[in-house]
Short mmCIF file of N, CA, C and O in Angstrom, two decimals:
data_model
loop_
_atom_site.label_atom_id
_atom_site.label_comp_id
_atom_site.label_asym_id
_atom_site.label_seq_id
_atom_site.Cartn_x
_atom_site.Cartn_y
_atom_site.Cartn_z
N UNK B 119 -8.38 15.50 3.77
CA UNK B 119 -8.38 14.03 3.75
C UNK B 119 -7.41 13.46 2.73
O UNK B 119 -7.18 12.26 2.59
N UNK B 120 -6.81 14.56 1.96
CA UNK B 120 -5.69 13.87 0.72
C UNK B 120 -4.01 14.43 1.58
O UNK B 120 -3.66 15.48 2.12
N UNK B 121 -3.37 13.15 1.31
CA UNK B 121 -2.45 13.11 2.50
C UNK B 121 -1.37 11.87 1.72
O UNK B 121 -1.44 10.72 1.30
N UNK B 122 -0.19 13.18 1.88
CA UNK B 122 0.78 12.21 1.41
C UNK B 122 1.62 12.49 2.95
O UNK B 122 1.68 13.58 3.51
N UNK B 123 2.23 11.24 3.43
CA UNK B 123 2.97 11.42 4.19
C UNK B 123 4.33 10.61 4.66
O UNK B 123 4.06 9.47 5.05
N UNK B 124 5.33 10.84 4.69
CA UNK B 124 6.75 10.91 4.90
C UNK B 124 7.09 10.45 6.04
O UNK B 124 6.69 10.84 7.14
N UNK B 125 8.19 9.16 5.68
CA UNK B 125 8.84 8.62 6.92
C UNK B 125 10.17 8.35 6.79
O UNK B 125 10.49 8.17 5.62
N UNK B 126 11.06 8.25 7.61
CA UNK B 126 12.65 7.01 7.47
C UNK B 126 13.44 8.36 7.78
O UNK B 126 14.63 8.08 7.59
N UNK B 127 13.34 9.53 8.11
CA UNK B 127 14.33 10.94 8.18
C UNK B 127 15.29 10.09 9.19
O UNK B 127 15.12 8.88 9.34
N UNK B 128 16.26 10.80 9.84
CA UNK B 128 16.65 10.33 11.10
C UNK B 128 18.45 11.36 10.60
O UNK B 128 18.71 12.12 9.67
N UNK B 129 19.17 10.90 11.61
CA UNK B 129 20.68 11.61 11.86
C UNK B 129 21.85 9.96 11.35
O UNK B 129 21.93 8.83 11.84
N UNK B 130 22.35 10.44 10.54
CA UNK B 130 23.36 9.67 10.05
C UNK B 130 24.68 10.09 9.94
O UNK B 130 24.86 11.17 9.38
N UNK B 131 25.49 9.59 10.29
CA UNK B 131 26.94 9.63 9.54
C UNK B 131 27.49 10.05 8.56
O UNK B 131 26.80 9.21 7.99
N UNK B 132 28.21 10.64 7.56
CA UNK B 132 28.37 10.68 6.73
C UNK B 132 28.94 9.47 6.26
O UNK B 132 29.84 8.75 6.69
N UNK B 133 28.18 9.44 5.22
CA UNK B 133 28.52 7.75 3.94
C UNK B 133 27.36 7.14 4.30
O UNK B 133 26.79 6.47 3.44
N UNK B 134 26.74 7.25 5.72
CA UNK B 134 25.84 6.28 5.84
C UNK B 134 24.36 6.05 4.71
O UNK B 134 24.33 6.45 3.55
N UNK B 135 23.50 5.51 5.24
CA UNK B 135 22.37 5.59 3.94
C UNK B 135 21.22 5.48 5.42
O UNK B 135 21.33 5.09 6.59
N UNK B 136 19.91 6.23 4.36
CA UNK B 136 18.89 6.09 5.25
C UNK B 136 18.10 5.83 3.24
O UNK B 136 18.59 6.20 2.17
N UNK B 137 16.40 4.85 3.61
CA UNK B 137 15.60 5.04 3.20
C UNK B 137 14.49 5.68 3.55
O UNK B 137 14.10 5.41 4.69
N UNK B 138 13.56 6.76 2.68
CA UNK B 138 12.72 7.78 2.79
C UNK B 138 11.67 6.93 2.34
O UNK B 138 11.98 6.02 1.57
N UNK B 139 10.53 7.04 2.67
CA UNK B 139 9.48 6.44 2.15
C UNK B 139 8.24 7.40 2.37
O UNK B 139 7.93 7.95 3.43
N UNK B 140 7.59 7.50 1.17
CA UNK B 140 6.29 8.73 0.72
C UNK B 140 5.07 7.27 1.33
O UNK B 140 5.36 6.14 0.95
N UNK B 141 4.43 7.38 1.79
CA UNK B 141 2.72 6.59 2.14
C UNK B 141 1.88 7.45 1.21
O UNK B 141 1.40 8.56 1.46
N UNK B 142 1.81 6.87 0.30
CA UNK B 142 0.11 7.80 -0.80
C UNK B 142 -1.14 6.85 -0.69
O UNK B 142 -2.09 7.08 -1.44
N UNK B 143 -1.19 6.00 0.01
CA UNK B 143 -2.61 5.23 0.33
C UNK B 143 -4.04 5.93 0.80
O UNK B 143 -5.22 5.57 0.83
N UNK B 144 -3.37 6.97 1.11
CA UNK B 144 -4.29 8.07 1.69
C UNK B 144 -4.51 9.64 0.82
O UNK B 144 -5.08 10.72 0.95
N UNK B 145 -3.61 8.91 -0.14
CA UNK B 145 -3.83 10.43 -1.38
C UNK B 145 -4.99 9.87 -2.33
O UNK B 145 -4.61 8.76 -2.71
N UNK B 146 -5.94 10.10 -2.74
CA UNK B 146 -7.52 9.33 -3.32
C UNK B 146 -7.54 10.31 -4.65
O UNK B 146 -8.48 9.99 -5.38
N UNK B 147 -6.91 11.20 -5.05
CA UNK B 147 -7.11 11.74 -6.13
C UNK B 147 -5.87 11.36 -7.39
O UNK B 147 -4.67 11.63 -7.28
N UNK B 148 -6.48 10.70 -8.52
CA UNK B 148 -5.67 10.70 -9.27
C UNK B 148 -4.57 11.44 -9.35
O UNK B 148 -4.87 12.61 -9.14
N UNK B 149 -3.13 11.25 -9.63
CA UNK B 149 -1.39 11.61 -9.71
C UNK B 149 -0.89 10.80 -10.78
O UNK B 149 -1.33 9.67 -10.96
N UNK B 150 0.05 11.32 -11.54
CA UNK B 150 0.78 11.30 -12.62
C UNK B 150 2.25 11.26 -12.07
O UNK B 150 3.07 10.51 -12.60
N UNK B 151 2.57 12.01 -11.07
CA UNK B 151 4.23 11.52 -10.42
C UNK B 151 4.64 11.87 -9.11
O UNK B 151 4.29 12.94 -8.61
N UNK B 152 5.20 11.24 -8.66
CA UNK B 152 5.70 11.61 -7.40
C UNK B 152 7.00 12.16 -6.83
O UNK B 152 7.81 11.33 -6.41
N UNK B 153 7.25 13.20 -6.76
CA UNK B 153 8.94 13.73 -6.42
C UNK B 153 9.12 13.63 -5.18
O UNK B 153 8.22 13.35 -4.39
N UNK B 154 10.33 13.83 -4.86
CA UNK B 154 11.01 13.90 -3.60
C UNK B 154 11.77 15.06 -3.96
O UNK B 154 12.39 15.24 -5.01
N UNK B 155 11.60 16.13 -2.57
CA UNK B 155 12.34 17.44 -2.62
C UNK B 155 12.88 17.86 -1.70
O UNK B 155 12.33 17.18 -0.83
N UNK B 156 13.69 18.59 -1.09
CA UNK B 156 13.85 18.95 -0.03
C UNK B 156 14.90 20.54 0.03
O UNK B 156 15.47 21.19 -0.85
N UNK B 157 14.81 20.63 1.01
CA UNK B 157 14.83 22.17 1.33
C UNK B 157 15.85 22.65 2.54
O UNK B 157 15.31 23.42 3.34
N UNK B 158 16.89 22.40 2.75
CA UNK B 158 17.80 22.97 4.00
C UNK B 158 17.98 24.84 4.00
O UNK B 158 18.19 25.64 3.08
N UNK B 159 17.79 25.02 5.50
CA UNK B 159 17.75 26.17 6.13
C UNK B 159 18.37 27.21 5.24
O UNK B 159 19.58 27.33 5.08
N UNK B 160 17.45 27.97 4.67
CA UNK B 160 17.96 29.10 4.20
C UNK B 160 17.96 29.34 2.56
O UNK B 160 18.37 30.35 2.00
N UNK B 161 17.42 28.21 1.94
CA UNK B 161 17.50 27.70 0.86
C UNK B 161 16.64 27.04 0.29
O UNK B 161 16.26 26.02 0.88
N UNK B 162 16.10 27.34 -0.91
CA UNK B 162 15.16 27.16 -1.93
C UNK B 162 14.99 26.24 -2.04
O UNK B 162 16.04 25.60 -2.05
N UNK B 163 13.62 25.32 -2.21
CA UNK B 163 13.14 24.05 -2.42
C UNK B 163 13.62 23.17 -3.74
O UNK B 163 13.36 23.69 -4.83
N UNK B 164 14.08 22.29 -3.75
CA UNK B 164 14.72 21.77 -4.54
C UNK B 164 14.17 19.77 -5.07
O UNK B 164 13.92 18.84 -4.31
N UNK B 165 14.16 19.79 -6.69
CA UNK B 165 14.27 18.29 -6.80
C UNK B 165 15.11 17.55 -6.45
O UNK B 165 16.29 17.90 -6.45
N UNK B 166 14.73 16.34 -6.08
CA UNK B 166 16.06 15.65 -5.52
C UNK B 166 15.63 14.78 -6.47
O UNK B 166 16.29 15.01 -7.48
N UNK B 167 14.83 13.86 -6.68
CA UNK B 167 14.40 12.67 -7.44
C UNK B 167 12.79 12.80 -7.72
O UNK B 167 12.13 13.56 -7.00
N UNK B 168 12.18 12.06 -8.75
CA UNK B 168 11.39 11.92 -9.78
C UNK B 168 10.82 11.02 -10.26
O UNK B 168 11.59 10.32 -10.92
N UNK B 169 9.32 10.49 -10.26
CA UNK B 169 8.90 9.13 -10.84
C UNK B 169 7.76 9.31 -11.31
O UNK B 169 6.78 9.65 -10.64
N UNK B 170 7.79 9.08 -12.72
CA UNK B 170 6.55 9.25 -13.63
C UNK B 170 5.79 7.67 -12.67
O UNK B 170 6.33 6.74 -12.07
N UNK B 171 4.40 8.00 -12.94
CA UNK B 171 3.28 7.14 -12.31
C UNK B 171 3.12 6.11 -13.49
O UNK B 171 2.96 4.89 -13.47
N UNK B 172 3.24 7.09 -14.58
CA UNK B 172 2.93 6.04 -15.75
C UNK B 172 3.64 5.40 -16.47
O UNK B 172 3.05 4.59 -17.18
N UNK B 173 5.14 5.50 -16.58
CA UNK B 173 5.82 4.98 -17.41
C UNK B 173 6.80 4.55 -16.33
O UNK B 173 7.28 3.48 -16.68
N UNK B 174 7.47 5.05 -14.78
CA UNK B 174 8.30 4.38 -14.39
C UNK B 174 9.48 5.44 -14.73
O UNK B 174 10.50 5.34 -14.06
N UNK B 175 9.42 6.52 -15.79
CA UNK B 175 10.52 7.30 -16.20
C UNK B 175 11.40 7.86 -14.71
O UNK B 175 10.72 7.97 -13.69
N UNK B 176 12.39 8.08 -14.66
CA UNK B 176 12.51 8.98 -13.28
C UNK B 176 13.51 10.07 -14.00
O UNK B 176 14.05 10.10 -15.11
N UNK B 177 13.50 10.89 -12.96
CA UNK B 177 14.87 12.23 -12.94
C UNK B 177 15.53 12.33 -11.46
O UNK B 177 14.89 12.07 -10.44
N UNK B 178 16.72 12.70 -11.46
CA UNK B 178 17.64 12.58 -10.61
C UNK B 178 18.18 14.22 -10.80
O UNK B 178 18.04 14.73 -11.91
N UNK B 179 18.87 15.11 -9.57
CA UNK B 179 19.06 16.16 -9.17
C UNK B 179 20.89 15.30 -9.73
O UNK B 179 21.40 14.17 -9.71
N UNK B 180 21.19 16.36 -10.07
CA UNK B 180 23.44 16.09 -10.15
C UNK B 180 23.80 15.51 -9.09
O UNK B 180 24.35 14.43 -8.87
N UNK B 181 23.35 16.53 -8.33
CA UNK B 181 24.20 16.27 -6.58
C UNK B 181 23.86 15.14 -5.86
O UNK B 181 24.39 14.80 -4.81
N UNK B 182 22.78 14.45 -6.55
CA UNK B 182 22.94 12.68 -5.75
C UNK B 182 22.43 11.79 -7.07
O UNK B 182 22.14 10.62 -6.84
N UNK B 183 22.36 12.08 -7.90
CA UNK B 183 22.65 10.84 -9.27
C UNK B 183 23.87 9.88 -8.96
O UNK B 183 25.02 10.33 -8.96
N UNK B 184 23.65 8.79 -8.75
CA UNK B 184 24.68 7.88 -8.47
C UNK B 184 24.38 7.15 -7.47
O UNK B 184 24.49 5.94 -7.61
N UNK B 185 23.88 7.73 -6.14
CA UNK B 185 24.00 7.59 -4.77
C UNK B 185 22.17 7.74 -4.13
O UNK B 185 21.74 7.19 -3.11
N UNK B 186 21.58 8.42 -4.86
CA UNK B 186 20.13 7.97 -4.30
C UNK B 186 19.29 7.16 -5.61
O UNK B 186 19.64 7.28 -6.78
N UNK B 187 18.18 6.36 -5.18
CA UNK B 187 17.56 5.41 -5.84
C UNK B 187 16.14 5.48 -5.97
O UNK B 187 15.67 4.79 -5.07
N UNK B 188 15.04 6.11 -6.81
CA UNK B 188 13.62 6.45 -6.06
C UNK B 188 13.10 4.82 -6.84
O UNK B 188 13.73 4.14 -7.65
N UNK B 189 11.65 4.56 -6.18
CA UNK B 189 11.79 3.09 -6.33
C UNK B 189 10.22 3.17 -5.76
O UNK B 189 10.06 3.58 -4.61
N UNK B 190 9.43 2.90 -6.32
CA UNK B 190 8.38 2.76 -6.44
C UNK B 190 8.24 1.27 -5.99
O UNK B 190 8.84 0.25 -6.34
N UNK B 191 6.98 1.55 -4.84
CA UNK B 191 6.62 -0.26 -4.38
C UNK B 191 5.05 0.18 -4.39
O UNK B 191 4.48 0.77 -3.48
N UNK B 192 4.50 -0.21 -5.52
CA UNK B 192 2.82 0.01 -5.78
C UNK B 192 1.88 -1.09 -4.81
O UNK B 192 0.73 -0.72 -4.61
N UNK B 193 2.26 -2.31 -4.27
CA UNK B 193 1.15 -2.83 -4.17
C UNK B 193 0.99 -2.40 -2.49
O UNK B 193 -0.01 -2.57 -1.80
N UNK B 194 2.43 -1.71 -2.02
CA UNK B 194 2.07 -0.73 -0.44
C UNK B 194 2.07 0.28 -0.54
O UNK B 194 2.46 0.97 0.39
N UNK B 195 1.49 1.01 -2.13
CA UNK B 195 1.21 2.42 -2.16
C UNK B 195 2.37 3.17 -1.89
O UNK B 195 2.17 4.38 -1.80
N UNK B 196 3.54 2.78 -1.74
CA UNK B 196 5.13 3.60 -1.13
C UNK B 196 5.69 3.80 -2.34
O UNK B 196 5.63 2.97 -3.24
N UNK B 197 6.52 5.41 -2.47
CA UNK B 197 7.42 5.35 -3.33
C UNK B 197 8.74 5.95 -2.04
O UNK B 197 8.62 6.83 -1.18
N UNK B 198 9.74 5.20 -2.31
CA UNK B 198 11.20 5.09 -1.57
C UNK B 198 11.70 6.03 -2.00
O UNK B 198 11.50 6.51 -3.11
N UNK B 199 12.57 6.48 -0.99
CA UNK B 199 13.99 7.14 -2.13
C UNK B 199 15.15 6.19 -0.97
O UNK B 199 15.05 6.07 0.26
N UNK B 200 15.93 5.78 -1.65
CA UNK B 200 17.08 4.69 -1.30
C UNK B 200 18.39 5.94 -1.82
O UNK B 200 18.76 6.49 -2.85
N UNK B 201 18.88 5.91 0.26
CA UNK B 201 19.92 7.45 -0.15
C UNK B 201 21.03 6.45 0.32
O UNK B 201 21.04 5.58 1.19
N UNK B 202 21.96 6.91 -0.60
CA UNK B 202 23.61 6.14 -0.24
C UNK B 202 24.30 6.96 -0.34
O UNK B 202 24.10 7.93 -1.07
N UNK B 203 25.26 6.80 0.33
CA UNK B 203 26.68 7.41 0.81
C UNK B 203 26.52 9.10 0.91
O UNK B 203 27.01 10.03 0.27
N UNK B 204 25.80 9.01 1.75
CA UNK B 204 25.23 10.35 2.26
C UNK B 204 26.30 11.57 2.91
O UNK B 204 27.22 11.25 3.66
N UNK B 205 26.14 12.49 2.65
CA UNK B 205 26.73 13.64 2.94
C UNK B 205 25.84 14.80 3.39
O UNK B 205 24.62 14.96 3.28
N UNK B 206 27.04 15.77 4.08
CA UNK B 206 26.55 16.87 4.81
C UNK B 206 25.77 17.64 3.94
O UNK B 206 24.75 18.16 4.42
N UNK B 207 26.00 17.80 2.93
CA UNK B 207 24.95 18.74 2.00
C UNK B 207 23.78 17.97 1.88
O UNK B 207 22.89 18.70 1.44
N UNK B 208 23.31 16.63 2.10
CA UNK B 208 22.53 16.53 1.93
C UNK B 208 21.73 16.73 3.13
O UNK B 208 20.71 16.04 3.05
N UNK B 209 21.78 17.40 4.22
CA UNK B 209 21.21 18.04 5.39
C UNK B 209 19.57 18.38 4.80
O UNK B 209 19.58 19.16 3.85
N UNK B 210 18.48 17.99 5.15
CA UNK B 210 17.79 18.91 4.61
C UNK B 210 15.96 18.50 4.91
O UNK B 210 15.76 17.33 4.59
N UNK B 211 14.94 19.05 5.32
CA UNK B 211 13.95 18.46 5.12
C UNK B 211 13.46 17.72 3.67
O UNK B 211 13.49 18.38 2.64
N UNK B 212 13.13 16.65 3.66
CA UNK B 212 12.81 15.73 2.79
C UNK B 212 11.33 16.13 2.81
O UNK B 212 10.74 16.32 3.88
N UNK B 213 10.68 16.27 1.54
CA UNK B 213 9.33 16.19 1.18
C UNK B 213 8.93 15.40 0.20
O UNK B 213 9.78 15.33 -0.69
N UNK B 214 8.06 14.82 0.03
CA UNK B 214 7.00 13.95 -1.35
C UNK B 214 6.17 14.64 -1.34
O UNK B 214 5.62 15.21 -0.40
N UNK B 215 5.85 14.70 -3.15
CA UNK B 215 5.08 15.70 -3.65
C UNK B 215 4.14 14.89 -4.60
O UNK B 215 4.42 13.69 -4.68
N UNK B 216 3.01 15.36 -5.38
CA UNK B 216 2.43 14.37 -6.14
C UNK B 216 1.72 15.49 -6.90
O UNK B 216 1.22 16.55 -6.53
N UNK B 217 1.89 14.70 -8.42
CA UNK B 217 1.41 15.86 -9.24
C UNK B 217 0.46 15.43 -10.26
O UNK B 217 0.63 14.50 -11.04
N UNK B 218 -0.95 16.48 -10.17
CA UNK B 218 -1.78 15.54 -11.12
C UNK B 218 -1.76 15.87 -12.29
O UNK B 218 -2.77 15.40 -12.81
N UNK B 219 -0.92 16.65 -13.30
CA UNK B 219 -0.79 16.67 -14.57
C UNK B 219 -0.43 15.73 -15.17
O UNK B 219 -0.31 14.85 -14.32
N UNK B 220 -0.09 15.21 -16.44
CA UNK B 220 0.16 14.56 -17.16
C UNK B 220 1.37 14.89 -18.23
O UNK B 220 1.20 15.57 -19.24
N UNK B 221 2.19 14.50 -17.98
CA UNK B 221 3.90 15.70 -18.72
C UNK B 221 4.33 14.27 -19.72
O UNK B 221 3.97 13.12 -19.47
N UNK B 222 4.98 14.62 -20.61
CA UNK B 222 5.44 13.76 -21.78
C UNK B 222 6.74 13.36 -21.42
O UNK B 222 7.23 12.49 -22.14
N UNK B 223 7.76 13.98 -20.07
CA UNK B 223 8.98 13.67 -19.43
C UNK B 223 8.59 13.66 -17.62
O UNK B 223 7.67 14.37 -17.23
N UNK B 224 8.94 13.28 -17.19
CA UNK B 224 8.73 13.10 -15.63
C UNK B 224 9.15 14.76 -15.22
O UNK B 224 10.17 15.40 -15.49
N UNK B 225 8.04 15.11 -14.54
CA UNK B 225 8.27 16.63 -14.12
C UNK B 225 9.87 16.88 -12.79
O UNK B 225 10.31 15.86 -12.25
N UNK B 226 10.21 17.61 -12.62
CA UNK B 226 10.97 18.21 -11.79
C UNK B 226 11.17 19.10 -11.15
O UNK B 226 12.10 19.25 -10.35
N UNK B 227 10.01 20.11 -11.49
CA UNK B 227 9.93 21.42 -11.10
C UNK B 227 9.09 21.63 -9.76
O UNK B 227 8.01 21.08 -9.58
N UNK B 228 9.78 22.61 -8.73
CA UNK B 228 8.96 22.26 -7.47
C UNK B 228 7.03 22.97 -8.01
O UNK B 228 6.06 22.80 -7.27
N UNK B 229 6.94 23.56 -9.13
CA UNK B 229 5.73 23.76 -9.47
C UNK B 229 5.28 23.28 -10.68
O UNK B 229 5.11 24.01 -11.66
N UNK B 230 5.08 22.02 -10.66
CA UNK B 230 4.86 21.04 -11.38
C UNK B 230 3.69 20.21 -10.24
O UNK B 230 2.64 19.65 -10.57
N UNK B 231 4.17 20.35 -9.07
CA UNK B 231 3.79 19.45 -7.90
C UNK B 231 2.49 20.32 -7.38
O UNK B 231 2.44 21.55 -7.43
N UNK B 232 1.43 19.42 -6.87
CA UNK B 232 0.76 20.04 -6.48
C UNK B 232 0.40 19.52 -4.96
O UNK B 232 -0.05 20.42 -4.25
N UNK B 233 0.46 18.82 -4.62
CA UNK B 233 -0.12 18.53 -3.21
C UNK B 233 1.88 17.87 -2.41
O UNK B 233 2.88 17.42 -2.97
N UNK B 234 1.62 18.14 -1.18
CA UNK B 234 3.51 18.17 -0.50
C UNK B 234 2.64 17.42 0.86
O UNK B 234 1.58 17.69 1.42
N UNK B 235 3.74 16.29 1.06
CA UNK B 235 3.70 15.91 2.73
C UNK B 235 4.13 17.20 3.24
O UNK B 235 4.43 18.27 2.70
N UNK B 236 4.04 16.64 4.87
CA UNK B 236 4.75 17.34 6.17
C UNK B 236 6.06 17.51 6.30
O UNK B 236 6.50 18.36 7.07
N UNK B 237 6.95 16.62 5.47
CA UNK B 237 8.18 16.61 5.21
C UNK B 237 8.96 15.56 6.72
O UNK B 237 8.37 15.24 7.75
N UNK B 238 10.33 15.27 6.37
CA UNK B 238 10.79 14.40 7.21
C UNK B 238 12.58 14.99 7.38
O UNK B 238 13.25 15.33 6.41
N UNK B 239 12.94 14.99 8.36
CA UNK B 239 14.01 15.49 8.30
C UNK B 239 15.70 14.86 8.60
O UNK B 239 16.15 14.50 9.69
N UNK B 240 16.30 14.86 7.49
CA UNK B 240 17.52 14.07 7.33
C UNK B 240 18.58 14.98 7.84
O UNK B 240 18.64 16.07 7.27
N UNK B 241 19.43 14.74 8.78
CA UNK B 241 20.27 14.95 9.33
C UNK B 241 21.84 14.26 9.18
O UNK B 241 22.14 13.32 9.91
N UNK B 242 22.60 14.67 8.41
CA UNK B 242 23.91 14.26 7.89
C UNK B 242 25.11 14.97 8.38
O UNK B 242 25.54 16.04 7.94
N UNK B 243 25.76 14.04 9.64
CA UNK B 243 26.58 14.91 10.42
C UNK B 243 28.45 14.38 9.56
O UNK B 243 28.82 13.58 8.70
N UNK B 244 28.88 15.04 10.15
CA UNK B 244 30.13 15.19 9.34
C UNK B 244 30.99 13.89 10.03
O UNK B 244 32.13 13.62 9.65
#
């Protein structure tokens, strides 16, 4: 019944932008942050972006600092990730994660996270 779940994936252009959006209205157990991760074929699960629950702190992955935006909208329970000028590497299932520890820096580590949507899948054609 604890359920984070993932929407906005779709096939884009390169440069284009898509927004990701996590639904936690249906996650009922206290969380401390919410990541966005994702994982293309063949290849290890990875942070992409980062949002402390409590302070608003975030972390950003190199490879889209600049160009994605995570963005918390509390009173519809959504945390966003706002992706710009998108590229082929960023090919990849998209997941939201939610973590109930309490960290003194916004976590990043895919085991930091304890509960993962179904994931959503972004498609970035050349």
């Amino acid at each position: 019944q604890v359920q984070l779940v993932e929407s906005g994936g779709g096939l884009v252009q390169a440069g284009g932008s898509l927004r990701l959006s996590c639904d936690t209205s249906k996650f009922t157990l206290d969380y401390y942050a919410i990541g966005w991760f994702r994982q293309a074929p063949g290849k290890e699960r990875e942070a992409v972006s980062c949002i402390s629950m409590i302070d608003a702190s975030t972390y950003y992955s190199d490879s889209v600092k600049g160009r994605f935006t995570i963005v918390k909208d509390n009173p519809n329970h959504l945390v966003h990730l706002q992706m710009e000028n998108l590229k082929p590497e960023d090919t990849a299932v998209y997941y939201c994660a939610a973590d109930r520890a309490v960290h003194s820096t916004v976590p990043y580590k895919v085991t930091s996270y304890d509960y993962w949507g179904q994931g959503t899948q972004v498609t970035v054609s050349s």
